[in-house]
Coordinates of C-alpha atoms and ligand atoms in Angstrom, one line a residue:
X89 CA 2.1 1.9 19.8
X90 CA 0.9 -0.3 22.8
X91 CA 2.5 -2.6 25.2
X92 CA 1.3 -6.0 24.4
X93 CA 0.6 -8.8 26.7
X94 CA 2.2 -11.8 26.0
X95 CA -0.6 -14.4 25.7
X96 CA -3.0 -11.8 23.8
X97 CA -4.2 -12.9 21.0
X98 CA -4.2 -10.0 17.8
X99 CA -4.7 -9.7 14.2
X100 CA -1.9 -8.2 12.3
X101 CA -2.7 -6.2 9.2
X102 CA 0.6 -6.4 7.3
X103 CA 1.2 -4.4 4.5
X104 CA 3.9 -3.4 2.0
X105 CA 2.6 0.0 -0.1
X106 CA -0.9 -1.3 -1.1
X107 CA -0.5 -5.4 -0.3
X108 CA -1.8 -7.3 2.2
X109 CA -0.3 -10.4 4.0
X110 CA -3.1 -12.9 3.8
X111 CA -2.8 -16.5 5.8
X112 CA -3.7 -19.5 3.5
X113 CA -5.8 -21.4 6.2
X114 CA -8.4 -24.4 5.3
X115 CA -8.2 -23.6 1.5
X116 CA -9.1 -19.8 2.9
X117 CA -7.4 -16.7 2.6
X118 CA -7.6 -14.8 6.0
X119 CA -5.8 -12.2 8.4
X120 CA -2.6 -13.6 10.0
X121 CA -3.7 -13.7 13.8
X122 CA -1.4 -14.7 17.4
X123 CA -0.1 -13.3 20.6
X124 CA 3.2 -12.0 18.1
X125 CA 3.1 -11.4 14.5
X126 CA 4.5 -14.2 12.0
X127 CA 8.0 -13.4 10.5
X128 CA 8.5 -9.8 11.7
X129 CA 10.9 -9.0 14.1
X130 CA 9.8 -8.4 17.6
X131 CA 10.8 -4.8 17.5
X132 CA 9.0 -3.9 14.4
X133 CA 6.5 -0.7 14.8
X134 CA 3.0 -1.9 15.0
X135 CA 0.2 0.6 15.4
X136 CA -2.4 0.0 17.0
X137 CA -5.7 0.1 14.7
X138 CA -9.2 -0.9 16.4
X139 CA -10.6 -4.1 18.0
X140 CA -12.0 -6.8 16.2
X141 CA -14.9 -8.2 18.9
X142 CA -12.5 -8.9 21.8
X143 CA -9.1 -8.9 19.7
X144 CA -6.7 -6.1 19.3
X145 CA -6.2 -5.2 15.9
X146 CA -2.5 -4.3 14.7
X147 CA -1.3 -2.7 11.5
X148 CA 2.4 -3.7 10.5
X149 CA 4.5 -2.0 7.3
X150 CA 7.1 -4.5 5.7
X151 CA 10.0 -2.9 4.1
X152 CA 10.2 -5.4 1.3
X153 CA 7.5 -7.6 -0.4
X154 CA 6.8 -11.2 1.0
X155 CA 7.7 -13.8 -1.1
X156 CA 4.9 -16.2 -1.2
X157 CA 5.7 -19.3 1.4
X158 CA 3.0 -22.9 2.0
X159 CA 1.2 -20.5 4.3
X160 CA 1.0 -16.7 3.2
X161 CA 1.3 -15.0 0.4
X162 CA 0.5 -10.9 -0.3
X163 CA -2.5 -9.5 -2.2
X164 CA -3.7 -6.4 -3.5
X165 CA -5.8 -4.5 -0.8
X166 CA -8.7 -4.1 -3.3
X167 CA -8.5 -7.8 -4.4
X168 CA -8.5 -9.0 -0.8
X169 CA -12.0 -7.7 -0.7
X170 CA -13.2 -11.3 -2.6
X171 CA -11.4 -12.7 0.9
X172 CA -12.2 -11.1 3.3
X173 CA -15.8 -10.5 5.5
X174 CA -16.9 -6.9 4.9
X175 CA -15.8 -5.7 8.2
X176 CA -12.6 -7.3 8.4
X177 CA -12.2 -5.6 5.0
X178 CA -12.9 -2.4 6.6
X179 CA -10.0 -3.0 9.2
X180 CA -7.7 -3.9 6.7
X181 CA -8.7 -0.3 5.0
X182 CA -8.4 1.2 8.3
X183 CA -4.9 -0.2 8.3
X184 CA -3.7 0.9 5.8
X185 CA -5.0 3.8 6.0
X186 CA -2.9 4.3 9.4
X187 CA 0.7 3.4 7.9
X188 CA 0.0 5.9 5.0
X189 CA -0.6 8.6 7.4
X190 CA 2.7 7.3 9.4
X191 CA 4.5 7.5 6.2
X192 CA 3.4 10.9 5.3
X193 CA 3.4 12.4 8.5
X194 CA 6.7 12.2 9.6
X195 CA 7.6 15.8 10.2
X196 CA 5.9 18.6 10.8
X197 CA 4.2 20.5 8.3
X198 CA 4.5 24.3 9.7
X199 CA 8.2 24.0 10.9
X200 CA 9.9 20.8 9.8
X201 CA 10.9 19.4 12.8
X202 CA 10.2 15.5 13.1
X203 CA 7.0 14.5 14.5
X204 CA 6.6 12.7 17.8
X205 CA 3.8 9.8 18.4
X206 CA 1.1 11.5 20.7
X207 CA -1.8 8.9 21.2
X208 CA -2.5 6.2 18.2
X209 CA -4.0 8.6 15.8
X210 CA -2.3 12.1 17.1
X211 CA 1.4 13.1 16.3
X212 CA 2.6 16.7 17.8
X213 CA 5.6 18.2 17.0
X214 CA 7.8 19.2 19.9
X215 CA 9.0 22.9 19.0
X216 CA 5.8 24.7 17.6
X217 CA 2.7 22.1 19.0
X218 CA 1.5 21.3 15.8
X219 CA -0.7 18.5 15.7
X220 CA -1.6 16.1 13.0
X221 CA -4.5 13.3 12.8
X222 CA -4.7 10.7 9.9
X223 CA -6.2 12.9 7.4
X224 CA -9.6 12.2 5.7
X225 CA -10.4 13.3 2.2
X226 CA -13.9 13.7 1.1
X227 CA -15.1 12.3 -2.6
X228 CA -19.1 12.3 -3.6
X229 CA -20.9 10.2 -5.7
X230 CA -24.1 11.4 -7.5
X231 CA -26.8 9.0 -9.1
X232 CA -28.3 11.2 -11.4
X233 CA -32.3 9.7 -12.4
X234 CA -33.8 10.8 -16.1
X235 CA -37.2 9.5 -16.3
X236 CA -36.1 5.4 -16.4
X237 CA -32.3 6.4 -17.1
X238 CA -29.0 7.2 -15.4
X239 CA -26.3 9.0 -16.2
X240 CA -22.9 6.9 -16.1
X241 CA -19.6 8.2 -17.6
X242 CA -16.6 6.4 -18.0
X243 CA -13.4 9.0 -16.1
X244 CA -10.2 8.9 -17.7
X245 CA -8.2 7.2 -14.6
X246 CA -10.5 4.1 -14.3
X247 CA -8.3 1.2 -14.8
X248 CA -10.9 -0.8 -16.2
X249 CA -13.9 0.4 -19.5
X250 CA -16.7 0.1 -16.8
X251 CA -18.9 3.5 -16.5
X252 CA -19.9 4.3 -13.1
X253 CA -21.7 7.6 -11.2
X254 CA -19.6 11.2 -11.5
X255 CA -17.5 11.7 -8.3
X256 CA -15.6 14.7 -7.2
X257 CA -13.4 15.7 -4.1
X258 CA -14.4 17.9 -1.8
X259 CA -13.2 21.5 -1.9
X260 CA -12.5 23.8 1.2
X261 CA -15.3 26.0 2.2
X262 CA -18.0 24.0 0.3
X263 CA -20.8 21.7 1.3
X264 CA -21.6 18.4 0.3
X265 CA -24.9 19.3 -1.4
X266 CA -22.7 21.9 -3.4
X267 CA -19.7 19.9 -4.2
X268 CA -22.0 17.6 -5.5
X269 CA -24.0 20.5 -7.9
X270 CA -20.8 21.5 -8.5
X271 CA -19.4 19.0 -9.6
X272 CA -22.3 17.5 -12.0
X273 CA -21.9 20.9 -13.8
X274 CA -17.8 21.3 -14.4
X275 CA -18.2 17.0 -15.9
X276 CA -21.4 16.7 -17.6
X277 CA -22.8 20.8 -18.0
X278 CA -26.3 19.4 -16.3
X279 CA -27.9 20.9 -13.3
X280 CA -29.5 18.5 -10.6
X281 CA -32.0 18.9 -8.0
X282 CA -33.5 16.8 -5.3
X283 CA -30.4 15.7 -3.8
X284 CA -30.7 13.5 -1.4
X285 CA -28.2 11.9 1.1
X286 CA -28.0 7.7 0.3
X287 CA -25.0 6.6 2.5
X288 CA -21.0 6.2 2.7
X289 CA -18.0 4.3 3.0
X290 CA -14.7 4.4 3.7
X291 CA -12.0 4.1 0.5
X292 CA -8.6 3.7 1.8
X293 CA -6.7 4.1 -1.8
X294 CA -5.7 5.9 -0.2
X295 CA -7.5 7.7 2.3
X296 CA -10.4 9.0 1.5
X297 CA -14.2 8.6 2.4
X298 CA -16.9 7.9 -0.5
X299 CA -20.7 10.1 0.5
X300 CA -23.5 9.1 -2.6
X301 CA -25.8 11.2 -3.4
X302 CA -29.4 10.8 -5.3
X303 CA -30.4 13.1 -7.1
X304 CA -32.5 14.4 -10.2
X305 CA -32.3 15.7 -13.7
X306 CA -33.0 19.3 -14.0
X307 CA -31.5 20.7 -17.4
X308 CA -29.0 20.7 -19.9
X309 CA -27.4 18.2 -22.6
X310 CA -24.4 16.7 -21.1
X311 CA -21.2 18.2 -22.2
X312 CA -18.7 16.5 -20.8
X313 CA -15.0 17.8 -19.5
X314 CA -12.4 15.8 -21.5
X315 CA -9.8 16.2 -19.1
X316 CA -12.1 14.0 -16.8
X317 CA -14.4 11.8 -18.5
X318 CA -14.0 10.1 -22.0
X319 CA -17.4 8.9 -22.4
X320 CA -20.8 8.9 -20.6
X321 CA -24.8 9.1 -21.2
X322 CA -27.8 8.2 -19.7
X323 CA -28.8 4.9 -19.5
X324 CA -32.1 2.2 -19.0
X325 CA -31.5 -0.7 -16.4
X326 CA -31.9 -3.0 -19.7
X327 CA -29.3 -1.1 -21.5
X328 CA -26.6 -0.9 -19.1
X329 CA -22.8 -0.5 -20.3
X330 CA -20.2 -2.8 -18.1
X331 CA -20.5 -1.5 -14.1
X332 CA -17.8 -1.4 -11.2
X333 CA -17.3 -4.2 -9.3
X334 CA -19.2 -4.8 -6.2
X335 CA -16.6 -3.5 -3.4
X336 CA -17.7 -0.2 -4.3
X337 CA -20.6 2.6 -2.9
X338 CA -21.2 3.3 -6.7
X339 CA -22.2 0.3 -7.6
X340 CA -24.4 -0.3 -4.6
X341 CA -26.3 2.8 -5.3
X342 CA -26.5 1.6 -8.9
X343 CA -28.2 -2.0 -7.7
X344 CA -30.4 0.3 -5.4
X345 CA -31.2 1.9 -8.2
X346 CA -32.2 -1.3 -10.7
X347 CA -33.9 -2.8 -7.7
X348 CA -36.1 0.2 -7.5
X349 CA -36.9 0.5 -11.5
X350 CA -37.8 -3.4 -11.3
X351 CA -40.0 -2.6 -8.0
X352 CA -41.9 0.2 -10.7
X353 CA -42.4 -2.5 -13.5
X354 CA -44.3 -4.9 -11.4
X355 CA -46.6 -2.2 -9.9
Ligands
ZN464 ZN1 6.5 22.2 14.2

C-alpha cells in the first residue's frame, strides 16, 4: 500500500499460494526487479514488504499460476532457497508471509465486519477497533547431547525419511525454556537440562519463527508419541541417519554440533 514514484526502481515478490516468480537472467534465477512489476496489471494490490539496501521491496499475489515464458518461470518458495542470496531469501519469506496474513485477515475476527488497511502491517476494523498484525507463531527446536550422541527422530509429516531435532509450537502462557521441556517429554518421555538459547529464524511455511535450543540428557529411555514421531534415537556424528537440507535452523545446529564433536577429537 504505497504510492510509487515512477522512475523508482523495486523488487517484486510475486507469488501464487507458495510459488515464487523467479527472472531467468545470465543463466541465473533472481527476483523480478523495475520501476513497475512485469506482467501484472498496474492496479494490482502490492504491499509494501521492507527495503532491500536502497530498493523498495514489493510483495504481489497472482490469481492464477504463471506459465513459464523465455524469461520467468515460478518456483517453490522452499526450492528458491538454492537461488536466491540468504537475505533476499528472507524477503521473499517476509513476502509471503505478508499475502498470507492479507489472505487470512480479511475480516474481523471479534465482529465480522471487513477489515480496513491501517499502516502496512496493521488492519483495524471500522465498527468495534479491532486490530490485527501479521501473526507470528512460535516453534522450538531442541539438540538434545548424550555423551557423543544426539537424539534425532524422524515426525510423521516430514515429506522426506531424513531425522532431524524434536520441535514443538509454542503454547499460550508458557515459556520458551518450558515449551521446550515440555515438549522433549510428551515426544520422546526424556527430561533435559542445561538449556541453552543457540539462535533463530524466520519459517514462513507459513508463518512461523524457528528458536533452537541446546540442551542435555538428564533421564529416561525414549518413548516416543506415535501420533508424532515414527522413528528416532540417539546418534554418533559417524553414525548419522540422512539429515534436513541446509535451508533449515535444525540442520545448522546439527553442523554446529559435528563441528564441535570433531573440535573434541583433535584435542
Ligand atoms: Zn470488528
Amino acid at each position: 500500500m504505497h504510492t510509487q514514484n515512477q522512475d523508482e526502481s523495486a523488487l517484486w515478490f510475486i507469488f501464487f499460494n507458495n510459488q515464487i516468480v523467479l527472472e531467468k537472467r545470465m543463466g541465473k534465477l533472481s527476483i523480478p526487479s523495475g520501476s513497475q512489476p512485469p506482467f501484472i496489471h498496474e492496479t494490482h494490490l502490492r504491499y509494501t514488504v521492507g527495503k532491500w539496501g536502497e530498493t523498495i521491496c514489493y510483495a504481489l499475489s497472482l490469481t492464477e499460476a504463471l506459465e513459464e515464458t523465455t524469461d520467468y518461470l515460478m518456483k517453490d518458495l522452499r526450492e528458491s532457497h538454492a537461488d536466491l542470496q540468504p537475505e533476499q531469501f528472507q524477503m521473499a519469506g517476509k513476502a509471503s508471509e505478508i499475502l498470507y496474513w492479507h489472505r487470512t485477515s480479511r475480516f474481523c475476527p471479534a465482529c465480522g465486519t471487513p477489515m480496513e488497511q491501517f499502516t502496512d502491517i496493521m488492519k483495524r476494523c471500522p465498527n468495534c477497533k479491532h486490530e490485527m498484525y501479521p501473526t507470528v507463531s512460535a516453534a522450538v527446536l531442541v539438540l538434545i547431547r548424550k555423551k557423543e550422541s544426539i537424539l534425532l527422530v524422524h515426525a510423521h509429516n516430514f515429506k522426506k525419511p531424513f531425522k532431524s531435532l524434536v520441535a514443538g509450537f509454542l503454547e499460550t502462557g508458557e515459556s520458551l525454556e518450558e515449551c521446550v521441556k515440555r515438549e522433549v517429554l510428551e515426544e520422546t518421555g526424556l527430561e533435559i537440562g542445561n538449556i541453552t538459547y543457540f539462535g533463530s529464524q524466520p519459517w514462513p511455511f507459513p508463518n512461523n519463527i524457528m528458536i533452537g535450543f541446546t540442551a542435555d540428557y538428564v533421564k529416561g529411555e525414549i518413548t516416543l508419541q506415535e501420533e508424532e514421531l515414527s522413528s528416532g534415537d540417539f546418534y554418533t556424528k559417524d553414525h548419522l541417519p540422512e539429515l534436513p537440507r541446509n535451508i533449515s535452523l535444525s540442520r545448522k545446529m546439527i553442523d554446529w554440533w559435528i563441528k564441535e564433536e570433531e573440535k573434541k577429537v583433535r584435542l
